[in-house]
PDB file of C-alpha atoms in Angstrom:
ATOM      1  CA  MET A   1     -30.669  -0.573-153.978  1.00  0.00           C
ATOM      2  CA  ASN A   2     -28.752   1.975-151.758  1.00  0.00           C
ATOM      3  CA  ASP A   3     -26.227   3.876-153.783  1.00  0.00           C
ATOM      4  CA  ASN A   4     -23.865   3.568-150.747  1.00  0.00           C
ATOM      5  CA  ILE A   5     -23.481  -0.106-151.281  1.00  0.00           C
ATOM      6  CA  HIS A   6     -20.557  -1.210-153.435  1.00  0.00           C
ATOM      7  CA  PRO A   7     -18.691  -4.505-154.135  1.00  0.00           C
ATOM      8  CA  VAL A   8     -15.620  -5.383-152.062  1.00  0.00           C
ATOM      9  CA  ASP A   9     -12.828  -7.216-153.861  1.00  0.00           C
ATOM     10  CA  LEU A  10     -12.757 -10.724-152.597  1.00  0.00           C
ATOM     11  CA  GLU A  11      -9.008 -10.505-151.664  1.00  0.00           C
ATOM     12  CA  LYS A  12      -9.986  -7.760-149.062  1.00  0.00           C
ATOM     13  CA  ALA A  13     -13.205  -9.637-147.885  1.00  0.00           C
ATOM     14  CA  TYR A  14     -11.523 -10.820-144.747  1.00  0.00           C
ATOM     15  CA  ARG A  15     -11.189  -7.199-143.530  1.00  0.00           C
ATOM     16  CA  LEU A  16     -15.120  -7.014-143.207  1.00  0.00           C
ATOM     17  CA  LEU A  17     -14.868  -9.451-140.233  1.00  0.00           C
ATOM     18  CA  ASN A  18     -11.311  -8.865-138.925  1.00  0.00           C
ATOM     19  CA  HIS A  19     -12.451  -6.534-136.230  1.00  0.00           C
ATOM     20  CA  GLY A  20     -14.699  -9.184-134.540  1.00  0.00           C
ATOM     21  CA  PRO A  21     -18.128  -7.679-134.910  1.00  0.00           C
ATOM     22  CA  THR A  22     -21.400  -9.500-133.914  1.00  0.00           C
ATOM     23  CA  VAL A  23     -22.910 -10.608-137.159  1.00  0.00           C
ATOM     24  CA  LEU A  24     -26.312 -11.566-138.654  1.00  0.00           C
ATOM     25  CA  VAL A  25     -26.481 -14.961-140.398  1.00  0.00           C
ATOM     26  CA  SER A  26     -29.304 -15.406-142.965  1.00  0.00           C
ATOM     27  CA  ALA A  27     -30.318 -18.377-145.156  1.00  0.00           C
ATOM     28  CA  ARG A  28     -33.102 -19.447-147.412  1.00  0.00           C
ATOM     29  CA  HIS A  29     -34.148 -22.894-148.688  1.00  0.00           C
ATOM     30  CA  GLY A  30     -37.127 -23.126-150.887  1.00  0.00           C
ATOM     31  CA  GLU A  31     -39.732 -20.615-149.484  1.00  0.00           C
ATOM     32  CA  GLU A  32     -38.538 -20.530-145.932  1.00  0.00           C
ATOM     33  CA  GLN A  33     -35.868 -17.995-144.868  1.00  0.00           C
ATOM     34  CA  ASP A  34     -34.418 -16.880-141.374  1.00  0.00           C
ATOM     35  CA  VAL A  35     -32.030 -14.480-139.827  1.00  0.00           C
ATOM     36  CA  MET A  36     -30.077 -15.044-136.551  1.00  0.00           C
ATOM     37  CA  ALA A  37     -27.456 -13.250-134.626  1.00  0.00           C
ATOM     38  CA  ALA A  38     -24.023 -14.838-134.096  1.00  0.00           C
ATOM     39  CA  ALA A  39     -21.046 -13.543-131.906  1.00  0.00           C
ATOM     40  CA  TRP A  40     -18.514 -16.226-133.033  1.00  0.00           C
ATOM     41  CA  ALA A  41     -17.634 -15.560-136.778  1.00  0.00           C
ATOM     42  CA  CYS A  42     -14.191 -15.086-137.911  1.00  0.00           C
ATOM     43  CA  ALA A  43     -12.121 -14.584-141.062  1.00  0.00           C
ATOM     44  CA  LEU A  44     -10.341 -17.705-141.873  1.00  0.00           C
ATOM     45  CA  ASP A  45      -8.192 -17.312-144.963  1.00  0.00           C
ATOM     46  CA  PHE A  46      -7.361 -14.725-147.629  1.00  0.00           C
ATOM     47  CA  SER A  47      -7.249 -16.282-151.081  1.00  0.00           C
ATOM     48  CA  PRO A  48      -9.735 -17.864-151.600  1.00  0.00           C
ATOM     49  CA  PRO A  49     -11.508 -16.044-148.866  1.00  0.00           C
ATOM     50  CA  ARG A  50     -12.949 -18.274-146.290  1.00  0.00           C
ATOM     51  CA  LEU A  51     -14.610 -17.712-142.781  1.00  0.00           C
ATOM     52  CA  SER A  52     -15.885 -19.699-139.942  1.00  0.00           C
ATOM     53  CA  VAL A  53     -19.120 -19.334-137.810  1.00  0.00           C
ATOM     54  CA  VAL A  54     -20.519 -21.199-134.911  1.00  0.00           C
ATOM     55  CA  LEU A  55     -24.196 -22.274-135.431  1.00  0.00           C
ATOM     56  CA  ASP A  56     -25.989 -24.013-132.766  1.00  0.00           C
ATOM     57  CA  LYS A  57     -27.826 -27.280-133.688  1.00  0.00           C
ATOM     58  CA  SER A  58     -31.108 -25.833-132.323  1.00  0.00           C
ATOM     59  CA  THR A  59     -31.428 -22.925-134.649  1.00  0.00           C
ATOM     60  CA  ARG A  60     -33.599 -22.898-137.694  1.00  0.00           C
ATOM     61  CA  THR A  61     -30.991 -20.900-139.769  1.00  0.00           C
ATOM     62  CA  ARG A  62     -28.620 -23.680-139.312  1.00  0.00           C
ATOM     63  CA  ALA A  63     -31.164 -26.258-140.686  1.00  0.00           C
ATOM     64  CA  LEU A  64     -31.745 -23.986-143.687  1.00  0.00           C
ATOM     65  CA  ILE A  65     -27.907 -23.626-144.350  1.00  0.00           C
ATOM     66  CA  GLU A  66     -27.432 -27.426-144.073  1.00  0.00           C
ATOM     67  CA  ARG A  67     -30.212 -27.862-146.747  1.00  0.00           C
ATOM     68  CA  ALA A  68     -29.208 -24.883-149.079  1.00  0.00           C
ATOM     69  CA  GLY A  69     -25.294 -25.035-148.589  1.00  0.00           C
ATOM     70  CA  THR A  70     -25.257 -21.214-148.821  1.00  0.00           C
ATOM     71  CA  PHE A  71     -25.785 -18.362-146.396  1.00  0.00           C
ATOM     72  CA  VAL A  72     -24.965 -14.650-145.815  1.00  0.00           C
ATOM     73  CA  ILE A  73     -22.906 -13.166-143.051  1.00  0.00           C
ATOM     74  CA  GLN A  74     -23.647  -9.534-142.498  1.00  0.00           C
ATOM     75  CA  VAL A  75     -22.221  -6.938-140.266  1.00  0.00           C
ATOM     76  CA  PRO A  76     -25.158  -5.125-138.390  1.00  0.00           C
ATOM     77  CA  THR A  77     -24.880  -1.375-137.396  1.00  0.00           C
ATOM     78  CA  ALA A  78     -25.363   0.365-134.038  1.00  0.00           C
ATOM     79  CA  ALA A  79     -28.704   1.406-135.484  1.00  0.00           C
ATOM     80  CA  GLN A  80     -29.641  -2.217-135.588  1.00  0.00           C
ATOM     81  CA  VAL A  81     -28.935  -3.169-132.031  1.00  0.00           C
ATOM     82  CA  GLN A  82     -32.515  -4.012-131.159  1.00  0.00           C
ATOM     83  CA  LEU A  83     -33.115  -5.989-134.423  1.00  0.00           C
ATOM     84  CA  THR A  84     -29.938  -7.958-133.722  1.00  0.00           C
ATOM     85  CA  TYR A  85     -30.829  -8.772-130.237  1.00  0.00           C
ATOM     86  CA  GLU A  86     -34.504  -9.692-131.369  1.00  0.00           C
ATOM     87  CA  VAL A  87     -33.446 -12.102-134.165  1.00  0.00           C
ATOM     88  CA  GLY A  88     -31.028 -13.580-131.809  1.00  0.00           C
ATOM     89  CA  ASN A  89     -33.478 -14.305-129.190  1.00  0.00           C
ATOM     90  CA  ARG A  90     -36.571 -15.453-131.268  1.00  0.00           C
ATOM     91  CA  SER A  91     -36.952 -18.717-133.029  1.00  0.00           C
ATOM     92  CA  LEU A  92     -38.733 -19.116-136.318  1.00  0.00           C
ATOM     93  CA  ALA A  93     -39.926 -22.436-135.099  1.00  0.00           C
ATOM     94  CA  ASP A  94     -41.986 -20.683-132.404  1.00  0.00           C
ATOM     95  CA  ASP A  95     -42.766 -17.596-134.521  1.00  0.00           C
ATOM     96  CA  PRO A  96     -43.453 -17.891-138.288  1.00  0.00           C
ATOM     97  CA  ASN A  97     -43.622 -14.247-138.499  1.00  0.00           C
ATOM     98  CA  LYS A  98     -40.307 -13.655-136.865  1.00  0.00           C
ATOM     99  CA  LEU A  99     -38.666 -11.539-139.533  1.00  0.00           C
ATOM    100  CA  ALA A 100     -41.628  -9.218-139.695  1.00  0.00           C
ATOM    101  CA  GLN A 101     -42.030  -8.917-135.956  1.00  0.00           C
ATOM    102  CA  CYS A 102     -38.261  -8.239-135.680  1.00  0.00           C
ATOM    103  CA  GLY A 103     -38.383  -5.451-138.324  1.00  0.00           C
ATOM    104  CA  VAL A 104     -36.071  -7.385-140.753  1.00  0.00           C
ATOM    105  CA  SER A 105     -36.252  -5.918-144.320  1.00  0.00           C
ATOM    106  CA  LEU A 106     -34.290  -8.006-147.047  1.00  0.00           C
ATOM    107  CA  LEU A 107     -32.617  -6.871-150.255  1.00  0.00           C
ATOM    108  CA  ALA A 108     -30.953  -8.831-153.149  1.00  0.00           C
ATOM    109  CA  PHE A 109     -27.653  -8.788-154.838  1.00  0.00           C
ATOM    110  CA  GLU A 110     -27.517  -9.813-158.446  1.00  0.00           C
ATOM    111  CA  GLY A 111     -26.336 -13.286-158.968  1.00  0.00           C
ATOM    112  CA  HIS A 112     -27.009 -14.391-155.352  1.00  0.00           C
ATOM    113  CA  ASP A 113     -30.262 -16.104-154.418  1.00  0.00           C
ATOM    114  CA  GLN A 114     -29.898 -15.471-150.686  1.00  0.00           C
ATOM    115  CA  PRO A 115     -31.612 -13.090-148.161  1.00  0.00           C
ATOM    116  CA  PHE A 116     -29.426 -10.166-147.406  1.00  0.00           C
ATOM    117  CA  VAL A 117     -30.547  -8.040-144.409  1.00  0.00           C
ATOM    118  CA  GLU A 118     -31.011  -4.389-145.376  1.00  0.00           C
ATOM    119  CA  GLY A 119     -29.341  -1.599-143.285  1.00  0.00           C
ATOM    120  CA  CYS A 120     -26.028  -3.484-142.551  1.00  0.00           C
ATOM    121  CA  CYS A 121     -22.722  -2.111-143.284  1.00  0.00           C
ATOM    122  CA  ALA A 122     -21.222  -5.249-144.929  1.00  0.00           C
ATOM    123  CA  TRP A 123     -22.377  -8.424-146.433  1.00  0.00           C
ATOM    124  CA  LEU A 124     -20.659 -11.708-147.487  1.00  0.00           C
ATOM    125  CA  ALA A 125     -22.306 -14.319-149.539  1.00  0.00           C
ATOM    126  CA  CYS A 126     -21.000 -17.729-148.577  1.00  0.00           C
ATOM    127  CA  GLU A 127     -20.951 -21.242-149.725  1.00  0.00           C
ATOM    128  CA  VAL A 128     -20.548 -24.055-147.152  1.00  0.00           C
ATOM    129  CA  ILE A 129     -17.261 -26.105-147.370  1.00  0.00           C
ATOM    130  CA  PRO A 130     -18.690 -29.433-146.052  1.00  0.00           C
ATOM    131  CA  GLU A 131     -16.811 -30.821-143.026  1.00  0.00           C
ATOM    132  CA  PRO A 132     -19.514 -32.982-141.347  1.00  0.00           C
ATOM    133  CA  HIS A 133     -17.311 -33.914-138.340  1.00  0.00           C
ATOM    134  CA  ILE A 134     -16.559 -30.313-137.193  1.00  0.00           C
ATOM    135  CA  GLN A 135     -20.059 -29.162-137.946  1.00  0.00           C
ATOM    136  CA  HIS A 136     -21.695 -31.987-135.931  1.00  0.00           C
ATOM    137  CA  THR A 137     -19.030 -32.124-133.005  1.00  0.00           C
ATOM    138  CA  TYR A 138     -18.440 -28.433-132.699  1.00  0.00           C
ATOM    139  CA  ASP A 139     -21.126 -26.567-134.448  1.00  0.00           C
ATOM    140  CA  LEU A 140     -18.462 -24.937-136.502  1.00  0.00           C
ATOM    141  CA  PHE A 141     -19.138 -24.171-140.259  1.00  0.00           C
ATOM    142  CA  ILE A 142     -16.444 -23.256-142.722  1.00  0.00           C
ATOM    143  CA  ALA A 143     -17.529 -21.308-145.807  1.00  0.00           C
ATOM    144  CA  GLN A 144     -16.038 -19.708-148.951  1.00  0.00           C
ATOM    145  CA  VAL A 145     -16.945 -16.265-149.535  1.00  0.00           C
ATOM    146  CA  THR A 146     -18.452 -15.948-153.165  1.00  0.00           C
ATOM    147  CA  GLY A 147     -19.375 -12.163-152.933  1.00  0.00           C
ATOM    148  CA  ALA A 148     -18.757  -9.142-150.695  1.00  0.00           C
ATOM    149  CA  TRP A 149     -20.222  -5.666-150.394  1.00  0.00           C
ATOM    150  CA  ALA A 150     -19.994  -2.777-148.069  1.00  0.00           C
ATOM    151  CA  ASP A 151     -21.451   0.551-147.314  1.00  0.00           C
ATOM    152  CA  ARG A 152     -18.831   3.147-148.589  1.00  0.00           C
ATOM    153  CA  ARG A 153     -19.761   5.542-145.845  1.00  0.00           C
ATOM    154  CA  VAL A 154     -17.865   3.143-143.449  1.00  0.00           C
ATOM    155  CA  PHE A 155     -15.694   0.875-145.669  1.00  0.00           C
ATOM    156  CA  GLU A 156     -13.875   2.035-148.786  1.00  0.00           C
ATOM    157  CA  ASN A 157     -10.628   1.067-150.477  1.00  0.00           C
ATOM    158  CA  GLY A 158     -10.278  -2.050-148.397  1.00  0.00           C
ATOM    159  CA  HIS A 159     -10.393  -0.138-145.093  1.00  0.00           C
ATOM    160  CA  TRP A 160     -12.983   0.775-142.395  1.00  0.00           C
ATOM    161  CA  LYS A 161     -13.405   4.390-141.621  1.00  0.00           C
ATOM    162  CA  PHE A 162     -15.849   4.179-138.614  1.00  0.00           C
ATOM    163  CA  GLU A 163     -14.115   7.271-136.986  1.00  0.00           C
ATOM    164  CA  ASP A 164     -15.321   9.353-139.838  1.00  0.00           C
ATOM    165  CA  ALA A 165     -18.869   8.011-140.104  1.00  0.00           C
ATOM    166  CA  ASP A 166     -22.043   8.482-138.419  1.00  0.00           C
ATOM    167  CA  PRO A 167     -21.986   6.708-135.191  1.00  0.00           C
ATOM    168  CA  GLN A 168     -25.205   4.973-136.016  1.00  0.00           C
ATOM    169  CA  LEU A 169     -23.195   3.141-138.848  1.00  0.00           C
ATOM    170  CA  ARG A 170     -20.640   1.588-136.580  1.00  0.00           C
ATOM    171  CA  SER A 171     -20.465  -2.064-135.998  1.00  0.00           C
ATOM    172  CA  ILE A 172     -21.554  -3.672-132.906  1.00  0.00           C
ATOM    173  CA  HIS A 173     -19.968  -6.249-130.538  1.00  0.00           C
ATOM    174  CA  TYR A 174     -21.909  -8.448-128.101  1.00  0.00           C
ATOM    175  CA  VAL A 175     -21.022  -8.959-124.512  1.00  0.00           C
ATOM    176  CA  ALA A 176     -23.921 -10.722-122.788  1.00  0.00           C
ATOM    177  CA  GLY A 177     -27.382 -10.164-121.344  1.00  0.00           C
ATOM    178  CA  GLY A 178     -28.356  -7.668-124.117  1.00  0.00           C
ATOM    179  CA  GLN A 179     -25.405  -5.517-123.880  1.00  0.00           C
ATOM    180  CA  PHE A 180     -23.429  -4.468-126.915  1.00  0.00           C
ATOM    181  CA  TYR A 181     -20.582  -2.102-127.483  1.00  0.00           C
ATOM    182  CA  GLY A 182     -20.292  -0.015-130.677  1.00  0.00           C
ATOM    183  CA  ILE A 183     -16.759   0.009-132.236  1.00  0.00           C
ATOM    184  CA  GLY A 184     -14.626   2.696-130.841  1.00  0.00           C
ATOM    185  CA  ALA A 185     -11.901   5.032-131.978  1.00  0.00           C
ATOM    186  CA  SER A 186      -9.135   4.191-134.392  1.00  0.00           C
ATOM    187  CA  LEU A 187      -5.783   3.615-132.966  1.00  0.00           C
ATOM    188  CA  VAL A 188      -2.856   3.388-135.377  1.00  0.00           C
ATOM    189  CA  ALA A 189       0.518   1.848-134.403  1.00  0.00           C
ATOM    190  CA  ARG A 190       3.782   3.303-135.890  1.00  0.00           C
ATOM    191  CA  HIS A 191       5.576   0.916-138.396  1.00  0.00           C
ATOM    192  CA  THR A 192       8.917   0.111-136.941  1.00  0.00           C
ATOM    193  CA  PRO A 193      11.414  -1.415-139.363  1.00  0.00           C
ATOM    194  CA  LYS A 194      12.787  -4.937-138.482  1.00  0.00           C
ATOM    195  CA  GLY A 195      16.314  -5.388-137.445  1.00  0.00           C
TER     196      GLY A 195
END
């Protein structure tokens, strides 16, 4: 495993998604595994850490998640723009070799039997909190984060540091029609006392 990958304290896991990146969602059930892109993922709670993600009924990844009850949210980098676009626009139902065709390499984290996408800048192992009504009606899944990791070159001590890192390690943000933005410069507001 990459020496730059380190565990993130679960109480800081929400910070991995707080800046609104496009994410990759991966899941495995039995021998079948898939990865898809998602633009609508959000930190939901601090302790225990929870998140939400919208997963369309037509996706194979969602079917795997519904069977397995677990999945991974990972934050892809600028170097993975094409991979992110490809996994978001190809279906495992149509192409059984989707992951290989899209150039997806997987890695593992001890104690978590899920497919983690190599090369990302953050990973969150998740366990579904069953909410059948909202899952069926709104395609919205809520999950508890059971493990979190990040690349120390861009996330350390509970904070992103994209401005000091290689631009290829920055997170990406989807607009439409294949257009993404890389996260930009850090802007820090002054703290003003209340009163």
